[in-house]
Amino acid sequence: MQGKHRNPLKHVAAWIYREHVRQQLASLVRWTPLTDPQPGCTAIIGMCSRLPQVVDANLRCLIGARWPELKRIVIAVDATREVFPLDGQILAAAHPGIDIKVVHYSARQSEFAERIKLPFVYCWLSWCLALAEVNTREVLIHDYDALVFGDTLRRRHEEFVRSGAVMQGVSWYSGNGLWAEDRLATTFEAFVQMAWLRSLPPVSLFNKVGVKDGRSVDYDITLCIQDRLLRPEQRTCIPMDLDELVHPSQMIHQYTMFRKFPGQPLPCFSMPMLPLFALLSGQVDAFDRATQSLRAGNRGAVDLAGDGTPMNLQQLNMPHIDWTLKQMIQAVLMLGLPANPSLLRYGQALYDHVGVAKEQRHGDFTPRQREWIQMSTA
């Protein structure tokens, strides 16, 4: 067998486990078909309540990129209202110009998600709770750690409506046994027709282990229903470049895994982005605090989130840091923020932490980014 699980026994074991999880999830969320969708688009966001600083940066950019057809934002918080009493009206007052609705987990949903601490369970549950609140024709599935700029969302939405596609992503999924040639749209920053989504049971969106063309595959959220229910022409893709989207990718996933396995050596390439979101939410000392934690000398227990979650950065390397710095500098440039020496000190601390010699620290920066770096070091 080819694909993700080359051993048939491992494939069957993974299938059994995933189906067991799916059966437990099936009754956690319910919705009704959307028979009379209203014109326009709703953006949904799954919020990690343990990283509340991310929401302000996210909304700042999303509302800045708003276009007339974007009617509403629905945020699903991965905690009960009693534990994390976020209010949509307060958010709307802080980010004026659009209606914002907040929904929370029930006690049962929160207990289940927290007990198993699987990132894709939190993701599916949050998105489904938000999707149940949508009444527009289209939905934008907007990642919590994505910062969008300019008018690309408007142009993508216009093309999505014009094309008649059912789903439009920014890239074709590649990994876990699936190839880009399979033409399955990644879910982040994806536009989807709501009537189609709500015609299906919520659990059908959940991750699924299966076989495709003889390959063992692990379908991410929505990939299985795309593959089985949509024709190739109903799935489209319009990429977004660095001037349009700064997206750490898997930042919430990796943070959740460190909560599940604190201090273990896990994938962590997005974790160094956390202080940027804290800075954008008003924590002016975010980079200095992260730098101090890095220089404390314990690579197995770095606190980049500022909440005491120990992160083992053994799997962090120079290309990861180069990529992180490029993303962070691009974000502050797009937001018009002034030169920031603390960001560069933080970058140097990251290089020091993984043992990169100073003469190797060149980075892959654009001329505009290098100009910002020069201003920050002057």
PDB file of N, CA and C in Angstrom, residues 82-148:
ATOM      1  N   GLU A  82     -19.275  30.651  30.462  1.00  0.00           N
ATOM      2  CA  GLU A  82     -18.900  30.889  31.854  1.00  0.00           C
ATOM      3  C   GLU A  82     -17.382  30.934  32.023  1.00  0.00           C
ATOM      4  N   VAL A  83     -16.675  30.107  31.283  1.00  0.00           N
ATOM      5  CA  VAL A  83     -15.217  30.057  31.385  1.00  0.00           C
ATOM      6  C   VAL A  83     -14.564  31.215  30.645  1.00  0.00           C
ATOM      7  N   PHE A  84     -15.116  31.577  29.498  1.00  0.00           N
ATOM      8  CA  PHE A  84     -14.524  32.641  28.681  1.00  0.00           C
ATOM      9  C   PHE A  84     -15.649  33.501  28.121  1.00  0.00           C
ATOM     10  N   PRO A  85     -16.110  34.485  28.883  1.00  0.00           N
ATOM     11  CA  PRO A  85     -17.312  35.258  28.511  1.00  0.00           C
ATOM     12  C   PRO A  85     -17.066  36.351  27.474  1.00  0.00           C
ATOM     13  N   LEU A  86     -16.621  35.946  26.289  1.00  0.00           N
ATOM     14  CA  LEU A  86     -16.416  36.911  25.215  1.00  0.00           C
ATOM     15  C   LEU A  86     -17.765  37.352  24.657  1.00  0.00           C
ATOM     16  N   ASP A  87     -17.918  38.645  24.418  1.00  0.00           N
ATOM     17  CA  ASP A  87     -19.179  39.198  23.950  1.00  0.00           C
ATOM     18  C   ASP A  87     -19.013  39.802  22.564  1.00  0.00           C
ATOM     19  N   GLY A  88     -19.919  39.445  21.645  1.00  0.00           N
ATOM     20  CA  GLY A  88     -19.832  39.938  20.283  1.00  0.00           C
ATOM     21  C   GLY A  88     -20.004  41.441  20.182  1.00  0.00           C
ATOM     22  N   GLN A  89     -20.854  42.023  21.009  1.00  0.00           N
ATOM     23  CA  GLN A  89     -21.075  43.463  20.959  1.00  0.00           C
ATOM     24  C   GLN A  89     -19.824  44.232  21.384  1.00  0.00           C
ATOM     25  N   ILE A  90     -19.111  43.689  22.378  1.00  0.00           N
ATOM     26  CA  ILE A  90     -17.864  44.334  22.802  1.00  0.00           C
ATOM     27  C   ILE A  90     -16.829  44.260  21.687  1.00  0.00           C
ATOM     28  N   LEU A  91     -16.741  43.115  21.017  1.00  0.00           N
ATOM     29  CA  LEU A  91     -15.813  42.990  19.890  1.00  0.00           C
ATOM     30  C   LEU A  91     -16.194  43.941  18.765  1.00  0.00           C
ATOM     31  N   ALA A  92     -17.486  44.031  18.473  1.00  0.00           N
ATOM     32  CA  ALA A  92     -17.947  44.916  17.402  1.00  0.00           C
ATOM     33  C   ALA A  92     -17.642  46.377  17.724  1.00  0.00           C
ATOM     34  N   ALA A  93     -17.741  46.743  19.016  1.00  0.00           N
ATOM     35  CA  ALA A  93     -17.422  48.112  19.402  1.00  0.00           C
ATOM     36  C   ALA A  93     -15.938  48.399  19.235  1.00  0.00           C
ATOM     37  N   ALA A  94     -15.095  47.396  19.497  1.00  0.00           N
ATOM     38  CA  ALA A  94     -13.655  47.562  19.334  1.00  0.00           C
ATOM     39  C   ALA A  94     -13.236  47.503  17.876  1.00  0.00           C
ATOM     40  N   HIS A  95     -14.042  46.841  17.058  1.00  0.00           N
ATOM     41  CA  HIS A  95     -13.745  46.697  15.624  1.00  0.00           C
ATOM     42  C   HIS A  95     -14.995  47.090  14.846  1.00  0.00           C
ATOM     43  N   PRO A  96     -15.310  48.371  14.769  1.00  0.00           N
ATOM     44  CA  PRO A  96     -16.575  48.808  14.165  1.00  0.00           C
ATOM     45  C   PRO A  96     -16.621  48.554  12.665  1.00  0.00           C
ATOM     46  N   GLY A  97     -17.847  48.498  12.169  1.00  0.00           N
ATOM     47  CA  GLY A  97     -18.046  48.402  10.722  1.00  0.00           C
ATOM     48  C   GLY A  97     -18.727  47.142  10.270  1.00  0.00           C
ATOM     49  N   ILE A  98     -18.897  46.160  11.187  1.00  0.00           N
ATOM     50  CA  ILE A  98     -19.518  44.910  10.764  1.00  0.00           C
ATOM     51  C   ILE A  98     -20.116  44.220  11.983  1.00  0.00           C
ATOM     52  N   ASP A  99     -21.183  43.476  11.750  1.00  0.00           N
ATOM     53  CA  ASP A  99     -21.816  42.708  12.819  1.00  0.00           C
ATOM     54  C   ASP A  99     -20.928  41.516  13.186  1.00  0.00           C
ATOM     55  N   ILE A 100     -20.725  41.303  14.484  1.00  0.00           N
ATOM     56  CA  ILE A 100     -19.923  40.176  14.975  1.00  0.00           C
ATOM     57  C   ILE A 100     -20.764  39.385  15.967  1.00  0.00           C
ATOM     58  N   LYS A 101     -20.907  38.110  15.722  1.00  0.00           N
ATOM     59  CA  LYS A 101     -21.618  37.224  16.635  1.00  0.00           C
ATOM     60  C   LYS A 101     -20.639  36.226  17.235  1.00  0.00           C
ATOM     61  N   VAL A 102     -20.776  35.958  18.524  1.00  0.00           N
ATOM     62  CA  VAL A 102     -19.916  35.002  19.222  1.00  0.00           C
ATOM     63  C   VAL A 102     -20.770  33.860  19.753  1.00  0.00           C
ATOM     64  N   VAL A 103     -20.341  32.634  19.485  1.00  0.00           N
ATOM     65  CA  VAL A 103     -20.989  31.453  20.053  1.00  0.00           C
ATOM     66  C   VAL A 103     -19.948  30.678  20.860  1.00  0.00           C
ATOM     67  N   HIS A 104     -20.412  29.924  21.844  1.00  0.00           N
ATOM     68  CA  HIS A 104     -19.522  29.195  22.737  1.00  0.00           C
ATOM     69  C   HIS A 104     -19.835  27.703  22.719  1.00  0.00           C
ATOM     70  N   TYR A 105     -18.878  26.908  23.206  1.00  0.00           N
ATOM     71  CA  TYR A 105     -19.107  25.482  23.399  1.00  0.00           C
ATOM     72  C   TYR A 105     -20.101  25.283  24.539  1.00  0.00           C
ATOM     73  N   SER A 106     -20.878  24.224  24.438  1.00  0.00           N
ATOM     74  CA  SER A 106     -21.669  23.793  25.584  1.00  0.00           C
ATOM     75  C   SER A 106     -20.742  23.075  26.561  1.00  0.00           C
ATOM     76  N   ALA A 107     -21.241  22.808  27.765  1.00  0.00           N
ATOM     77  CA  ALA A 107     -20.425  22.094  28.749  1.00  0.00           C
ATOM     78  C   ALA A 107     -20.020  20.717  28.215  1.00  0.00           C
ATOM     79  N   ARG A 108     -20.931  20.050  27.541  1.00  0.00           N
ATOM     80  CA  ARG A 108     -20.627  18.722  26.993  1.00  0.00           C
ATOM     81  C   ARG A 108     -19.581  18.807  25.894  1.00  0.00           C
ATOM     82  N   GLN A 109     -19.720  19.753  24.996  1.00  0.00           N
ATOM     83  CA  GLN A 109     -18.755  19.917  23.916  1.00  0.00           C
ATOM     84  C   GLN A 109     -17.371  20.271  24.464  1.00  0.00           C
ATOM     85  N   SER A 110     -17.334  21.177  25.426  1.00  0.00           N
ATOM     86  CA  SER A 110     -16.062  21.589  26.010  1.00  0.00           C
ATOM     87  C   SER A 110     -15.384  20.434  26.734  1.00  0.00           C
ATOM     88  N   GLU A 111     -16.155  19.660  27.483  1.00  0.00           N
ATOM     89  CA  GLU A 111     -15.577  18.527  28.213  1.00  0.00           C
ATOM     90  C   GLU A 111     -14.976  17.512  27.255  1.00  0.00           C
ATOM     91  N   PHE A 112     -15.679  17.220  26.174  1.00  0.00           N
ATOM     92  CA  PHE A 112     -15.177  16.235  25.219  1.00  0.00           C
ATOM     93  C   PHE A 112     -13.897  16.728  24.546  1.00  0.00           C
ATOM     94  N   ALA A 113     -13.923  17.953  24.045  1.00  0.00           N
ATOM     95  CA  ALA A 113     -12.757  18.490  23.333  1.00  0.00           C
ATOM     96  C   ALA A 113     -11.544  18.584  24.243  1.00  0.00           C
ATOM     97  N   GLU A 114     -11.753  19.034  25.472  1.00  0.00           N
ATOM     98  CA  GLU A 114     -10.626  19.196  26.388  1.00  0.00           C
ATOM     99  C   GLU A 114     -10.088  17.846  26.861  1.00  0.00           C
ATOM    100  N   ARG A 115     -10.942  16.861  26.932  1.00  0.00           N
ATOM    101  CA  ARG A 115     -10.491  15.549  27.397  1.00  0.00           C
ATOM    102  C   ARG A 115      -9.523  14.902  26.417  1.00  0.00           C
ATOM    103  N   ILE A 116      -9.790  15.017  25.116  1.00  0.00           N
ATOM    104  CA  ILE A 116      -8.907  14.342  24.162  1.00  0.00           C
ATOM    105  C   ILE A 116      -7.863  15.288  23.554  1.00  0.00           C
ATOM    106  N   LYS A 117      -8.108  16.583  23.615  1.00  0.00           N
ATOM    107  CA  LYS A 117      -7.139  17.603  23.181  1.00  0.00           C
ATOM    108  C   LYS A 117      -6.556  17.313  21.793  1.00  0.00           C
ATOM    109  N   LEU A 118      -7.392  16.978  20.841  1.00  0.00           N
ATOM    110  CA  LEU A 118      -6.941  16.794  19.463  1.00  0.00           C
ATOM    111  C   LEU A 118      -7.227  18.066  18.673  1.00  0.00           C
ATOM    112  N   PRO A 119      -6.219  18.668  18.047  1.00  0.00           N
ATOM    113  CA  PRO A 119      -6.434  19.942  17.357  1.00  0.00           C
ATOM    114  C   PRO A 119      -7.542  19.890  16.322  1.00  0.00           C
ATOM    115  N   PHE A 120      -7.632  18.776  15.571  1.00  0.00           N
ATOM    116  CA  PHE A 120      -8.633  18.746  14.506  1.00  0.00           C
ATOM    117  C   PHE A 120     -10.046  18.585  15.054  1.00  0.00           C
ATOM    118  N   VAL A 121     -10.181  18.104  16.285  1.00  0.00           N
ATOM    119  CA  VAL A 121     -11.508  18.070  16.921  1.00  0.00           C
ATOM    120  C   VAL A 121     -11.943  19.480  17.281  1.00  0.00           C
ATOM    121  N   TYR A 122     -11.047  20.245  17.913  1.00  0.00           N
ATOM    122  CA  TYR A 122     -11.359  21.645  18.210  1.00  0.00           C
ATOM    123  C   TYR A 122     -11.725  22.395  16.929  1.00  0.00           C
ATOM    124  N   CYS A 123     -10.931  22.202  15.883  1.00  0.00           N
ATOM    125  CA  CYS A 123     -11.150  22.919  14.630  1.00  0.00           C
ATOM    126  C   CYS A 123     -12.518  22.581  14.043  1.00  0.00           C
ATOM    127  N   TRP A 124     -12.798  21.287  13.906  1.00  0.00           N
ATOM    128  CA  TRP A 124     -14.091  20.862  13.339  1.00  0.00           C
ATOM    129  C   TRP A 124     -15.258  21.369  14.174  1.00  0.00           C
ATOM    130  N   LEU A 125     -15.162  21.208  15.487  1.00  0.00           N
ATOM    131  CA  LEU A 125     -16.261  21.592  16.362  1.00  0.00           C
ATOM    132  C   LEU A 125     -16.522  23.097  16.293  1.00  0.00           C
ATOM    133  N   SER A 126     -15.459  23.896  16.323  1.00  0.00           N
ATOM    134  CA  SER A 126     -15.629  25.347  16.271  1.00  0.00           C
ATOM    135  C   SER A 126     -16.228  25.777  14.941  1.00  0.00           C
ATOM    136  N   TRP A 127     -15.695  25.251  13.851  1.00  0.00           N
ATOM    137  CA  TRP A 127     -16.208  25.644  12.538  1.00  0.00           C
ATOM    138  C   TRP A 127     -17.666  25.228  12.371  1.00  0.00           C
ATOM    139  N   CYS A 128     -18.017  24.027  12.840  1.00  0.00           N
ATOM    140  CA  CYS A 128     -19.405  23.581  12.674  1.00  0.00           C
ATOM    141  C   CYS A 128     -20.362  24.426  13.508  1.00  0.00           C
ATOM    142  N   LEU A 129     -19.976  24.784  14.724  1.00  0.00           N
ATOM    143  CA  LEU A 129     -20.821  25.658  15.540  1.00  0.00           C
ATOM    144  C   LEU A 129     -21.036  27.003  14.846  1.00  0.00           C
ATOM    145  N   ALA A 130     -19.969  27.524  14.243  1.00  0.00           N
ATOM    146  CA  ALA A 130     -20.099  28.794  13.529  1.00  0.00           C
ATOM    147  C   ALA A 130     -20.933  28.631  12.259  1.00  0.00           C
ATOM    148  N   LEU A 131     -20.707  27.555  11.516  1.00  0.00           N
ATOM    149  CA  LEU A 131     -21.454  27.323  10.283  1.00  0.00           C
ATOM    150  C   LEU A 131     -22.956  27.208  10.546  1.00  0.00           C
ATOM    151  N   ALA A 132     -23.320  26.697  11.713  1.00  0.00           N
ATOM    152  CA  ALA A 132     -24.737  26.568  12.054  1.00  0.00           C
ATOM    153  C   ALA A 132     -25.419  27.922  12.196  1.00  0.00           C
ATOM    154  N   GLU A 133     -24.626  28.994  12.365  1.00  0.00           N
ATOM    155  CA  GLU A 133     -25.170  30.336  12.546  1.00  0.00           C
ATOM    156  C   GLU A 133     -25.212  31.149  11.250  1.00  0.00           C
ATOM    157  N   VAL A 134     -24.710  30.593  10.165  1.00  0.00           N
ATOM    158  CA  VAL A 134     -24.589  31.335   8.904  1.00  0.00           C
ATOM    159  C   VAL A 134     -25.891  31.241   8.109  1.00  0.00           C
ATOM    160  N   ASN A 135     -26.335  32.379   7.557  1.00  0.00           N
ATOM    161  CA  ASN A 135     -27.542  32.358   6.720  1.00  0.00           C
ATOM    162  C   ASN A 135     -27.303  32.980   5.347  1.00  0.00           C
ATOM    163  N   THR A 136     -26.039  33.235   4.989  1.00  0.00           N
ATOM    164  CA  THR A 136     -25.726  33.815   3.681  1.00  0.00           C
ATOM    165  C   THR A 136     -25.391  32.720   2.666  1.00  0.00           C
ATOM    166  N   ARG A 137     -25.376  33.104   1.406  1.00  0.00           N
ATOM    167  CA  ARG A 137     -25.116  32.128   0.336  1.00  0.00           C
ATOM    168  C   ARG A 137     -23.714  31.563   0.402  1.00  0.00           C
ATOM    169  N   GLU A 138     -22.751  32.408   0.761  1.00  0.00           N
ATOM    170  CA  GLU A 138     -21.352  31.967   0.802  1.00  0.00           C
ATOM    171  C   GLU A 138     -20.782  32.143   2.203  1.00  0.00           C
ATOM    172  N   VAL A 139     -19.771  31.345   2.498  1.00  0.00           N
ATOM    173  CA  VAL A 139     -19.053  31.465   3.763  1.00  0.00           C
ATOM    174  C   VAL A 139     -17.559  31.496   3.463  1.00  0.00           C
ATOM    175  N   LEU A 140     -16.836  32.298   4.222  1.00  0.00           N
ATOM    176  CA  LEU A 140     -15.375  32.298   4.188  1.00  0.00           C
ATOM    177  C   LEU A 140     -14.899  31.603   5.456  1.00  0.00           C
ATOM    178  N   ILE A 141     -14.215  30.480   5.316  1.00  0.00           N
ATOM    179  CA  ILE A 141     -13.645  29.791   6.473  1.00  0.00           C
ATOM    180  C   ILE A 141     -12.282  30.423   6.735  1.00  0.00           C
ATOM    181  N   HIS A 142     -12.248  31.281   7.730  1.00  0.00           N
ATOM    182  CA  HIS A 142     -11.092  32.147   7.982  1.00  0.00           C
ATOM    183  C   HIS A 142     -10.297  31.620   9.169  1.00  0.00           C
ATOM    184  N   ASP A 143      -9.048  31.253   8.950  1.00  0.00           N
ATOM    185  CA  ASP A 143      -8.219  30.700  10.020  1.00  0.00           C
ATOM    186  C   ASP A 143      -7.945  31.731  11.104  1.00  0.00           C
ATOM    187  N   TYR A 144      -7.881  31.254  12.349  1.00  0.00           N
ATOM    188  CA  TYR A 144      -7.653  32.132  13.492  1.00  0.00           C
ATOM    189  C   TYR A 144      -6.284  32.810  13.415  1.00  0.00           C
ATOM    190  N   ASP A 145      -5.288  32.129  12.834  1.00  0.00           N
ATOM    191  CA  ASP A 145      -3.932  32.692  12.785  1.00  0.00           C
ATOM    192  C   ASP A 145      -3.599  33.313  11.431  1.00  0.00           C
ATOM    193  N   ALA A 146      -4.617  33.656  10.651  1.00  0.00           N
ATOM    194  CA  ALA A 146      -4.392  34.253   9.327  1.00  0.00           C
ATOM    195  C   ALA A 146      -4.584  35.767   9.379  1.00  0.00           C
ATOM    196  N   LEU A 147      -3.653  36.492   8.773  1.00  0.00           N
ATOM    197  CA  LEU A 147      -3.746  37.943   8.649  1.00  0.00           C
ATOM    198  C   LEU A 147      -3.879  38.263   7.162  1.00  0.00           C
ATOM    199  N   VAL A 148      -4.995  38.870   6.778  1.00  0.00           N
ATOM    200  CA  VAL A 148      -5.252  39.153   5.365  1.00  0.00           C
ATOM    201  C   VAL A 148      -5.105  40.652   5.107  1.00  0.00           C
TER     202      VAL A 148
END
